[in-house]
Amino acid sequence: MRFILPLLALGTAACGGDDKVAANEAMPSLTTMTEQPGDWSALAGMVGRRPAESGLVDNNSPISVDLNARLGRDAAAFRNAMMPAGPLERQGDLMIARAPDAWLVIQPGEHAFRAALRKGSGWQEWQTPGASVPAI
């Protein structure tokens, strides 16, 4: 019993208040995306709905871990830019959402995506490592 308390104290100190990933201040390891892919089956129910309504880019979305891992500090700006996007469309094996300053192409069968955010006069793009998701 005397060893449990120090271990418990050590465990709670290790996870006390460091919410940098949740605040998009630190990028999680890329293995977060590929080690245990999340369940993207819920994305099908988001087709025909705007991201602002469906939660497509919210922090609890099926793709939120993957977006955070790839976009890092830009994840919050991307989410904000996607709020005025039109409904998520199905085009073959792809799901596409477009906003004036951002877009997202999801390939659920490959557990891959490609995202872009307007920065100044150009675009910054991110893609699932090793995937070949088309740009729009």
Short mmCIF file of N, CA and C in Angstrom, two decimals:
data_model
loop_
_atom_site.label_atom_id
_atom_site.label_comp_id
_atom_site.label_asym_id
_atom_site.label_seq_id
_atom_site.Cartn_x
_atom_site.Cartn_y
_atom_site.Cartn_z
N MET A 1 0.82 -1.19 0.00
CA MET A 1 0.00 0.00 0.00
C MET A 1 0.86 1.25 0.00
N ARG A 2 2.03 1.20 0.65
CA ARG A 2 2.84 2.41 0.72
C ARG A 2 3.45 2.77 -0.64
N PHE A 3 3.51 1.81 -1.59
CA PHE A 3 4.03 2.12 -2.93
C PHE A 3 2.95 2.68 -3.84
N ILE A 4 1.70 2.44 -3.55
CA ILE A 4 0.62 2.89 -4.41
C ILE A 4 0.48 4.41 -4.38
N LEU A 5 0.56 5.02 -3.21
CA LEU A 5 0.40 6.47 -3.12
C LEU A 5 1.45 7.24 -3.90
N PRO A 6 2.75 6.90 -3.79
CA PRO A 6 3.73 7.62 -4.62
C PRO A 6 3.48 7.43 -6.11
N LEU A 7 3.09 6.23 -6.52
CA LEU A 7 2.80 6.00 -7.94
C LEU A 7 1.58 6.80 -8.38
N LEU A 8 0.57 6.85 -7.53
CA LEU A 8 -0.63 7.62 -7.84
C LEU A 8 -0.29 9.10 -7.96
N ALA A 9 0.51 9.60 -7.06
CA ALA A 9 0.91 11.01 -7.10
C ALA A 9 1.72 11.29 -8.36
N LEU A 10 2.61 10.37 -8.71
CA LEU A 10 3.41 10.54 -9.91
C LEU A 10 2.53 10.54 -11.15
N GLY A 11 1.55 9.63 -11.20
CA GLY A 11 0.65 9.55 -12.35
C GLY A 11 -0.20 10.79 -12.51
N THR A 12 -0.71 11.34 -11.42
CA THR A 12 -1.55 12.54 -11.54
C THR A 12 -0.71 13.77 -11.85
N ALA A 13 0.54 13.80 -11.40
CA ALA A 13 1.39 14.94 -11.72
C ALA A 13 1.73 14.94 -13.20
N ALA A 14 1.85 13.76 -13.80
CA ALA A 14 2.21 13.66 -15.21
C ALA A 14 1.10 14.14 -16.12
N CYS A 15 -0.15 14.06 -15.68
CA CYS A 15 -1.23 14.47 -16.57
C CYS A 15 -1.95 15.70 -16.04
N GLY A 16 -1.35 16.43 -15.15
CA GLY A 16 -2.01 17.57 -14.55
C GLY A 16 -1.95 18.83 -15.39
N GLY A 17 -3.02 19.14 -16.07
CA GLY A 17 -3.20 20.44 -16.68
C GLY A 17 -2.44 20.72 -17.96
N ASP A 18 -1.78 19.77 -18.56
CA ASP A 18 -1.07 20.04 -19.81
C ASP A 18 -1.99 19.76 -20.98
N ASP A 19 -2.75 20.76 -21.36
CA ASP A 19 -3.72 20.57 -22.44
C ASP A 19 -3.26 21.28 -23.70
N LYS A 20 -1.96 21.24 -23.99
CA LYS A 20 -1.43 21.90 -25.17
C LYS A 20 -1.96 21.29 -26.46
N VAL A 21 -2.14 19.97 -26.51
CA VAL A 21 -2.65 19.34 -27.71
C VAL A 21 -4.09 19.78 -27.95
N ALA A 22 -4.91 19.79 -26.89
CA ALA A 22 -6.30 20.19 -27.02
C ALA A 22 -6.41 21.64 -27.47
N ALA A 23 -5.47 22.47 -27.07
CA ALA A 23 -5.49 23.88 -27.45
C ALA A 23 -4.74 24.10 -28.77
N ASN A 24 -4.34 23.01 -29.43
CA ASN A 24 -3.62 23.09 -30.70
C ASN A 24 -2.31 23.86 -30.58
N GLU A 25 -1.66 23.76 -29.42
CA GLU A 25 -0.39 24.43 -29.22
C GLU A 25 0.78 23.50 -29.49
N ALA A 26 0.54 22.22 -29.45
CA ALA A 26 1.60 21.24 -29.70
C ALA A 26 1.05 20.16 -30.62
N MET A 27 1.86 19.73 -31.57
CA MET A 27 1.39 18.72 -32.51
C MET A 27 1.68 17.34 -31.95
N PRO A 28 0.64 16.47 -31.89
CA PRO A 28 0.89 15.10 -31.44
C PRO A 28 1.79 14.37 -32.42
N SER A 29 2.33 13.29 -31.97
CA SER A 29 3.17 12.46 -32.82
C SER A 29 2.39 11.99 -34.04
N LEU A 30 3.05 11.87 -35.16
CA LEU A 30 2.38 11.40 -36.38
C LEU A 30 1.87 9.98 -36.22
N THR A 31 2.46 9.19 -35.29
CA THR A 31 1.97 7.84 -35.08
C THR A 31 0.58 7.84 -34.48
N THR A 32 0.14 8.97 -33.94
CA THR A 32 -1.22 9.08 -33.42
C THR A 32 -2.22 8.80 -34.53
N MET A 33 -1.91 9.18 -35.75
CA MET A 33 -2.82 8.98 -36.86
C MET A 33 -2.78 7.55 -37.39
N THR A 34 -1.62 6.96 -37.44
CA THR A 34 -1.49 5.70 -38.15
C THR A 34 -1.50 4.48 -37.25
N GLU A 35 -1.17 4.62 -35.96
CA GLU A 35 -1.11 3.46 -35.08
C GLU A 35 -2.47 2.79 -34.93
N GLN A 36 -3.45 3.56 -34.48
CA GLN A 36 -4.79 3.03 -34.30
C GLN A 36 -5.78 4.01 -34.91
N PRO A 37 -6.07 3.85 -36.19
CA PRO A 37 -6.98 4.79 -36.84
C PRO A 37 -8.33 4.82 -36.13
N GLY A 38 -8.88 6.02 -36.05
CA GLY A 38 -10.20 6.17 -35.45
C GLY A 38 -11.28 5.58 -36.34
N ASP A 39 -12.46 5.48 -35.81
CA ASP A 39 -13.60 4.96 -36.56
C ASP A 39 -14.22 6.09 -37.35
N TRP A 40 -14.06 6.06 -38.65
CA TRP A 40 -14.56 7.11 -39.52
C TRP A 40 -15.94 6.77 -40.07
N SER A 41 -16.57 5.70 -39.62
CA SER A 41 -17.87 5.30 -40.16
C SER A 41 -18.94 6.37 -39.93
N ALA A 42 -18.81 7.17 -38.88
CA ALA A 42 -19.79 8.22 -38.59
C ALA A 42 -19.77 9.34 -39.62
N LEU A 43 -18.73 9.41 -40.43
CA LEU A 43 -18.65 10.46 -41.46
C LEU A 43 -19.78 10.32 -42.48
N ALA A 44 -20.21 9.12 -42.74
CA ALA A 44 -21.28 8.90 -43.72
C ALA A 44 -22.55 9.65 -43.34
N GLY A 45 -22.84 9.74 -42.06
CA GLY A 45 -24.02 10.45 -41.59
C GLY A 45 -23.89 11.96 -41.68
N MET A 46 -22.71 12.45 -42.01
CA MET A 46 -22.49 13.89 -42.12
C MET A 46 -22.66 14.39 -43.55
N VAL A 47 -22.76 13.48 -44.52
CA VAL A 47 -22.94 13.86 -45.92
C VAL A 47 -24.26 14.61 -46.05
N GLY A 48 -24.21 15.73 -46.76
CA GLY A 48 -25.40 16.56 -46.96
C GLY A 48 -25.60 17.60 -45.87
N ARG A 49 -24.73 17.60 -44.88
CA ARG A 49 -24.82 18.57 -43.78
C ARG A 49 -23.58 19.44 -43.76
N ARG A 50 -23.74 20.69 -43.36
CA ARG A 50 -22.60 21.61 -43.26
C ARG A 50 -21.74 21.25 -42.06
N PRO A 51 -20.44 21.49 -42.13
CA PRO A 51 -19.56 21.19 -40.99
C PRO A 51 -20.02 21.88 -39.70
N ALA A 52 -20.55 23.09 -39.80
CA ALA A 52 -21.02 23.80 -38.61
C ALA A 52 -22.19 23.07 -37.94
N GLU A 53 -22.98 22.34 -38.72
CA GLU A 53 -24.13 21.59 -38.20
C GLU A 53 -23.75 20.18 -37.76
N SER A 54 -22.91 19.54 -38.54
CA SER A 54 -22.61 18.12 -38.33
C SER A 54 -21.50 17.85 -37.33
N GLY A 55 -20.67 18.85 -37.06
CA GLY A 55 -19.53 18.62 -36.19
C GLY A 55 -18.34 18.02 -36.91
N LEU A 56 -18.32 18.07 -38.23
CA LEU A 56 -17.26 17.46 -39.03
C LEU A 56 -15.86 17.86 -38.57
N VAL A 57 -15.66 19.12 -38.23
CA VAL A 57 -14.31 19.56 -37.84
C VAL A 57 -14.22 19.93 -36.37
N ASP A 58 -15.20 19.56 -35.56
CA ASP A 58 -15.14 19.81 -34.12
C ASP A 58 -14.07 18.94 -33.48
N ASN A 59 -13.71 19.28 -32.25
CA ASN A 59 -12.69 18.50 -31.54
C ASN A 59 -13.11 17.07 -31.24
N ASN A 60 -14.40 16.77 -31.28
CA ASN A 60 -14.84 15.40 -31.02
C ASN A 60 -15.29 14.68 -32.30
N SER A 61 -14.94 15.22 -33.43
CA SER A 61 -15.25 14.61 -34.73
C SER A 61 -14.45 13.32 -34.91
N PRO A 62 -14.95 12.39 -35.73
CA PRO A 62 -14.19 11.16 -35.99
C PRO A 62 -12.79 11.43 -36.56
N ILE A 63 -12.62 12.58 -37.23
CA ILE A 63 -11.31 12.86 -37.84
C ILE A 63 -10.49 13.87 -37.04
N SER A 64 -10.95 14.25 -35.85
CA SER A 64 -10.27 15.32 -35.10
C SER A 64 -8.83 14.96 -34.72
N VAL A 65 -8.57 13.73 -34.31
CA VAL A 65 -7.20 13.34 -33.93
C VAL A 65 -6.29 13.46 -35.14
N ASP A 66 -6.78 13.01 -36.30
CA ASP A 66 -5.97 13.07 -37.52
C ASP A 66 -5.73 14.52 -37.96
N LEU A 67 -6.77 15.36 -37.89
CA LEU A 67 -6.61 16.77 -38.24
C LEU A 67 -5.61 17.44 -37.30
N ASN A 68 -5.75 17.22 -36.00
CA ASN A 68 -4.83 17.83 -35.04
C ASN A 68 -3.40 17.40 -35.31
N ALA A 69 -3.20 16.12 -35.58
CA ALA A 69 -1.86 15.60 -35.79
C ALA A 69 -1.21 16.19 -37.03
N ARG A 70 -1.95 16.33 -38.11
CA ARG A 70 -1.36 16.86 -39.35
C ARG A 70 -1.26 18.38 -39.35
N LEU A 71 -2.30 19.08 -38.87
CA LEU A 71 -2.34 20.53 -38.98
C LEU A 71 -1.64 21.23 -37.82
N GLY A 72 -1.47 20.55 -36.71
CA GLY A 72 -0.76 21.14 -35.57
C GLY A 72 -1.36 22.47 -35.16
N ARG A 73 -0.54 23.48 -35.07
CA ARG A 73 -0.98 24.82 -34.62
C ARG A 73 -2.02 25.44 -35.56
N ASP A 74 -2.09 24.99 -36.78
CA ASP A 74 -3.04 25.55 -37.74
C ASP A 74 -4.42 24.90 -37.65
N ALA A 75 -4.59 23.90 -36.80
CA ALA A 75 -5.86 23.19 -36.71
C ALA A 75 -7.01 24.11 -36.31
N ALA A 76 -6.81 24.99 -35.35
CA ALA A 76 -7.88 25.89 -34.91
C ALA A 76 -8.27 26.86 -36.03
N ALA A 77 -7.29 27.41 -36.73
CA ALA A 77 -7.58 28.32 -37.84
C ALA A 77 -8.33 27.58 -38.95
N PHE A 78 -7.93 26.34 -39.21
CA PHE A 78 -8.61 25.54 -40.24
C PHE A 78 -10.07 25.30 -39.84
N ARG A 79 -10.29 24.92 -38.58
CA ARG A 79 -11.66 24.68 -38.12
C ARG A 79 -12.53 25.93 -38.29
N ASN A 80 -11.99 27.07 -37.89
CA ASN A 80 -12.73 28.33 -38.04
C ASN A 80 -13.04 28.63 -39.50
N ALA A 81 -12.07 28.40 -40.36
CA ALA A 81 -12.26 28.67 -41.79
C ALA A 81 -13.28 27.72 -42.41
N MET A 82 -13.44 26.52 -41.85
CA MET A 82 -14.40 25.55 -42.39
C MET A 82 -15.84 25.79 -41.93
N MET A 83 -16.06 26.63 -40.95
CA MET A 83 -17.41 26.84 -40.43
C MET A 83 -18.41 27.32 -41.50
N PRO A 84 -18.03 28.19 -42.43
CA PRO A 84 -19.00 28.61 -43.46
C PRO A 84 -19.09 27.64 -44.66
N ALA A 85 -18.44 26.49 -44.56
CA ALA A 85 -18.43 25.54 -45.69
C ALA A 85 -19.83 25.04 -46.01
N GLY A 86 -20.02 24.72 -47.26
CA GLY A 86 -21.26 24.11 -47.70
C GLY A 86 -21.34 22.68 -47.21
N PRO A 87 -22.41 21.98 -47.54
CA PRO A 87 -22.59 20.60 -47.08
C PRO A 87 -21.48 19.67 -47.58
N LEU A 88 -21.18 18.69 -46.77
CA LEU A 88 -20.23 17.64 -47.14
C LEU A 88 -20.86 16.85 -48.29
N GLU A 89 -20.11 16.73 -49.38
CA GLU A 89 -20.61 16.04 -50.58
C GLU A 89 -19.89 14.70 -50.74
N ARG A 90 -20.61 13.75 -51.28
CA ARG A 90 -20.02 12.46 -51.62
C ARG A 90 -19.76 12.50 -53.13
N GLN A 91 -18.51 12.22 -53.54
CA GLN A 91 -18.14 12.11 -54.95
C GLN A 91 -17.33 10.84 -55.11
N GLY A 92 -18.01 9.77 -55.49
CA GLY A 92 -17.35 8.47 -55.59
C GLY A 92 -16.91 8.01 -54.22
N ASP A 93 -15.62 7.71 -54.08
CA ASP A 93 -15.13 7.26 -52.78
C ASP A 93 -14.60 8.41 -51.93
N LEU A 94 -14.86 9.64 -52.36
CA LEU A 94 -14.40 10.82 -51.63
C LEU A 94 -15.56 11.55 -50.96
N MET A 95 -15.25 12.27 -49.90
CA MET A 95 -16.17 13.21 -49.26
C MET A 95 -15.48 14.57 -49.31
N ILE A 96 -16.22 15.60 -49.75
CA ILE A 96 -15.60 16.91 -49.97
C ILE A 96 -16.42 18.00 -49.29
N ALA A 97 -15.72 18.89 -48.59
CA ALA A 97 -16.33 20.08 -48.00
C ALA A 97 -15.51 21.28 -48.45
N ARG A 98 -16.21 22.32 -48.92
CA ARG A 98 -15.54 23.53 -49.43
C ARG A 98 -16.03 24.76 -48.69
N ALA A 99 -15.08 25.60 -48.32
CA ALA A 99 -15.38 26.91 -47.74
C ALA A 99 -14.56 27.94 -48.53
N PRO A 100 -14.87 29.22 -48.38
CA PRO A 100 -14.09 30.22 -49.14
C PRO A 100 -12.59 30.17 -48.85
N ASP A 101 -12.21 29.89 -47.61
CA ASP A 101 -10.80 29.94 -47.24
C ASP A 101 -10.22 28.60 -46.78
N ALA A 102 -10.95 27.52 -47.02
CA ALA A 102 -10.46 26.20 -46.63
C ALA A 102 -11.25 25.13 -47.38
N TRP A 103 -10.64 23.95 -47.50
CA TRP A 103 -11.36 22.80 -48.06
C TRP A 103 -10.80 21.53 -47.47
N LEU A 104 -11.61 20.49 -47.56
CA LEU A 104 -11.25 19.20 -46.98
C LEU A 104 -11.74 18.10 -47.91
N VAL A 105 -10.85 17.20 -48.27
CA VAL A 105 -11.20 16.02 -49.06
C VAL A 105 -10.87 14.81 -48.19
N ILE A 106 -11.87 13.97 -47.98
CA ILE A 106 -11.70 12.79 -47.13
C ILE A 106 -11.86 11.54 -47.99
N GLN A 107 -10.98 10.60 -47.81
CA GLN A 107 -11.06 9.31 -48.50
C GLN A 107 -11.22 8.25 -47.40
N PRO A 108 -12.46 8.04 -46.93
CA PRO A 108 -12.67 7.17 -45.76
C PRO A 108 -12.15 5.75 -45.92
N GLY A 109 -12.27 5.18 -47.11
CA GLY A 109 -11.82 3.81 -47.32
C GLY A 109 -10.32 3.65 -47.12
N GLU A 110 -9.58 4.69 -47.36
CA GLU A 110 -8.12 4.67 -47.19
C GLU A 110 -7.71 5.29 -45.86
N HIS A 111 -8.68 5.76 -45.09
CA HIS A 111 -8.43 6.48 -43.84
C HIS A 111 -7.42 7.60 -44.10
N ALA A 112 -7.75 8.42 -45.09
CA ALA A 112 -6.84 9.49 -45.50
C ALA A 112 -7.63 10.76 -45.79
N PHE A 113 -6.93 11.88 -45.70
CA PHE A 113 -7.56 13.16 -46.05
C PHE A 113 -6.52 14.11 -46.60
N ARG A 114 -7.01 15.16 -47.22
CA ARG A 114 -6.19 16.27 -47.69
C ARG A 114 -6.95 17.53 -47.31
N ALA A 115 -6.26 18.48 -46.73
CA ALA A 115 -6.88 19.72 -46.27
C ALA A 115 -6.06 20.91 -46.75
N ALA A 116 -6.73 22.04 -46.93
CA ALA A 116 -6.03 23.25 -47.34
C ALA A 116 -6.65 24.44 -46.63
N LEU A 117 -5.80 25.42 -46.34
CA LEU A 117 -6.19 26.66 -45.69
C LEU A 117 -5.53 27.81 -46.43
N ARG A 118 -6.34 28.81 -46.76
CA ARG A 118 -5.79 29.99 -47.43
C ARG A 118 -4.95 30.76 -46.42
N LYS A 119 -3.73 31.08 -46.84
CA LYS A 119 -2.82 31.88 -46.03
C LYS A 119 -2.28 32.98 -46.91
N GLY A 120 -2.72 34.19 -46.67
CA GLY A 120 -2.31 35.30 -47.52
C GLY A 120 -2.86 35.11 -48.91
N SER A 121 -2.00 35.15 -49.91
CA SER A 121 -2.46 34.98 -51.29
C SER A 121 -2.33 33.55 -51.78
N GLY A 122 -1.86 32.65 -50.92
CA GLY A 122 -1.67 31.26 -51.33
C GLY A 122 -2.42 30.30 -50.42
N TRP A 123 -2.15 29.03 -50.61
CA TRP A 123 -2.79 27.97 -49.84
C TRP A 123 -1.73 27.12 -49.19
N GLN A 124 -1.99 26.69 -47.97
CA GLN A 124 -1.15 25.69 -47.33
C GLN A 124 -1.95 24.40 -47.31
N GLU A 125 -1.31 23.30 -47.70
CA GLU A 125 -1.99 22.01 -47.77
C GLU A 125 -1.33 21.00 -46.85
N TRP A 126 -2.15 20.07 -46.36
CA TRP A 126 -1.70 18.95 -45.55
C TRP A 126 -2.36 17.70 -46.10
N GLN A 127 -1.67 16.57 -45.95
CA GLN A 127 -2.22 15.31 -46.42
C GLN A 127 -1.76 14.19 -45.51
N THR A 128 -2.59 13.17 -45.38
CA THR A 128 -2.22 11.98 -44.63
C THR A 128 -0.94 11.42 -45.23
N PRO A 129 0.08 11.15 -44.41
CA PRO A 129 1.34 10.63 -44.93
C PRO A 129 1.14 9.35 -45.75
N GLY A 130 1.77 9.31 -46.90
CA GLY A 130 1.72 8.13 -47.76
C GLY A 130 0.46 8.01 -48.59
N ALA A 131 -0.48 8.92 -48.43
CA ALA A 131 -1.75 8.84 -49.18
C ALA A 131 -1.65 9.69 -50.44
N SER A 132 -2.55 9.42 -51.36
CA SER A 132 -2.61 10.24 -52.58
C SER A 132 -4.06 10.70 -52.77
N VAL A 133 -4.51 11.53 -51.86
CA VAL A 133 -5.86 12.09 -51.93
C VAL A 133 -5.81 13.27 -52.88
N PRO A 134 -6.72 13.34 -53.85
CA PRO A 134 -6.65 14.43 -54.81
C PRO A 134 -7.01 15.78 -54.18
N ALA A 135 -6.44 16.83 -54.74
CA ALA A 135 -6.79 18.20 -54.34
C ALA A 135 -8.03 18.62 -55.11
N ILE A 136 -8.71 19.65 -54.60
CA ILE A 136 -9.87 20.15 -55.34
C ILE A 136 -9.59 21.55 -55.87
#
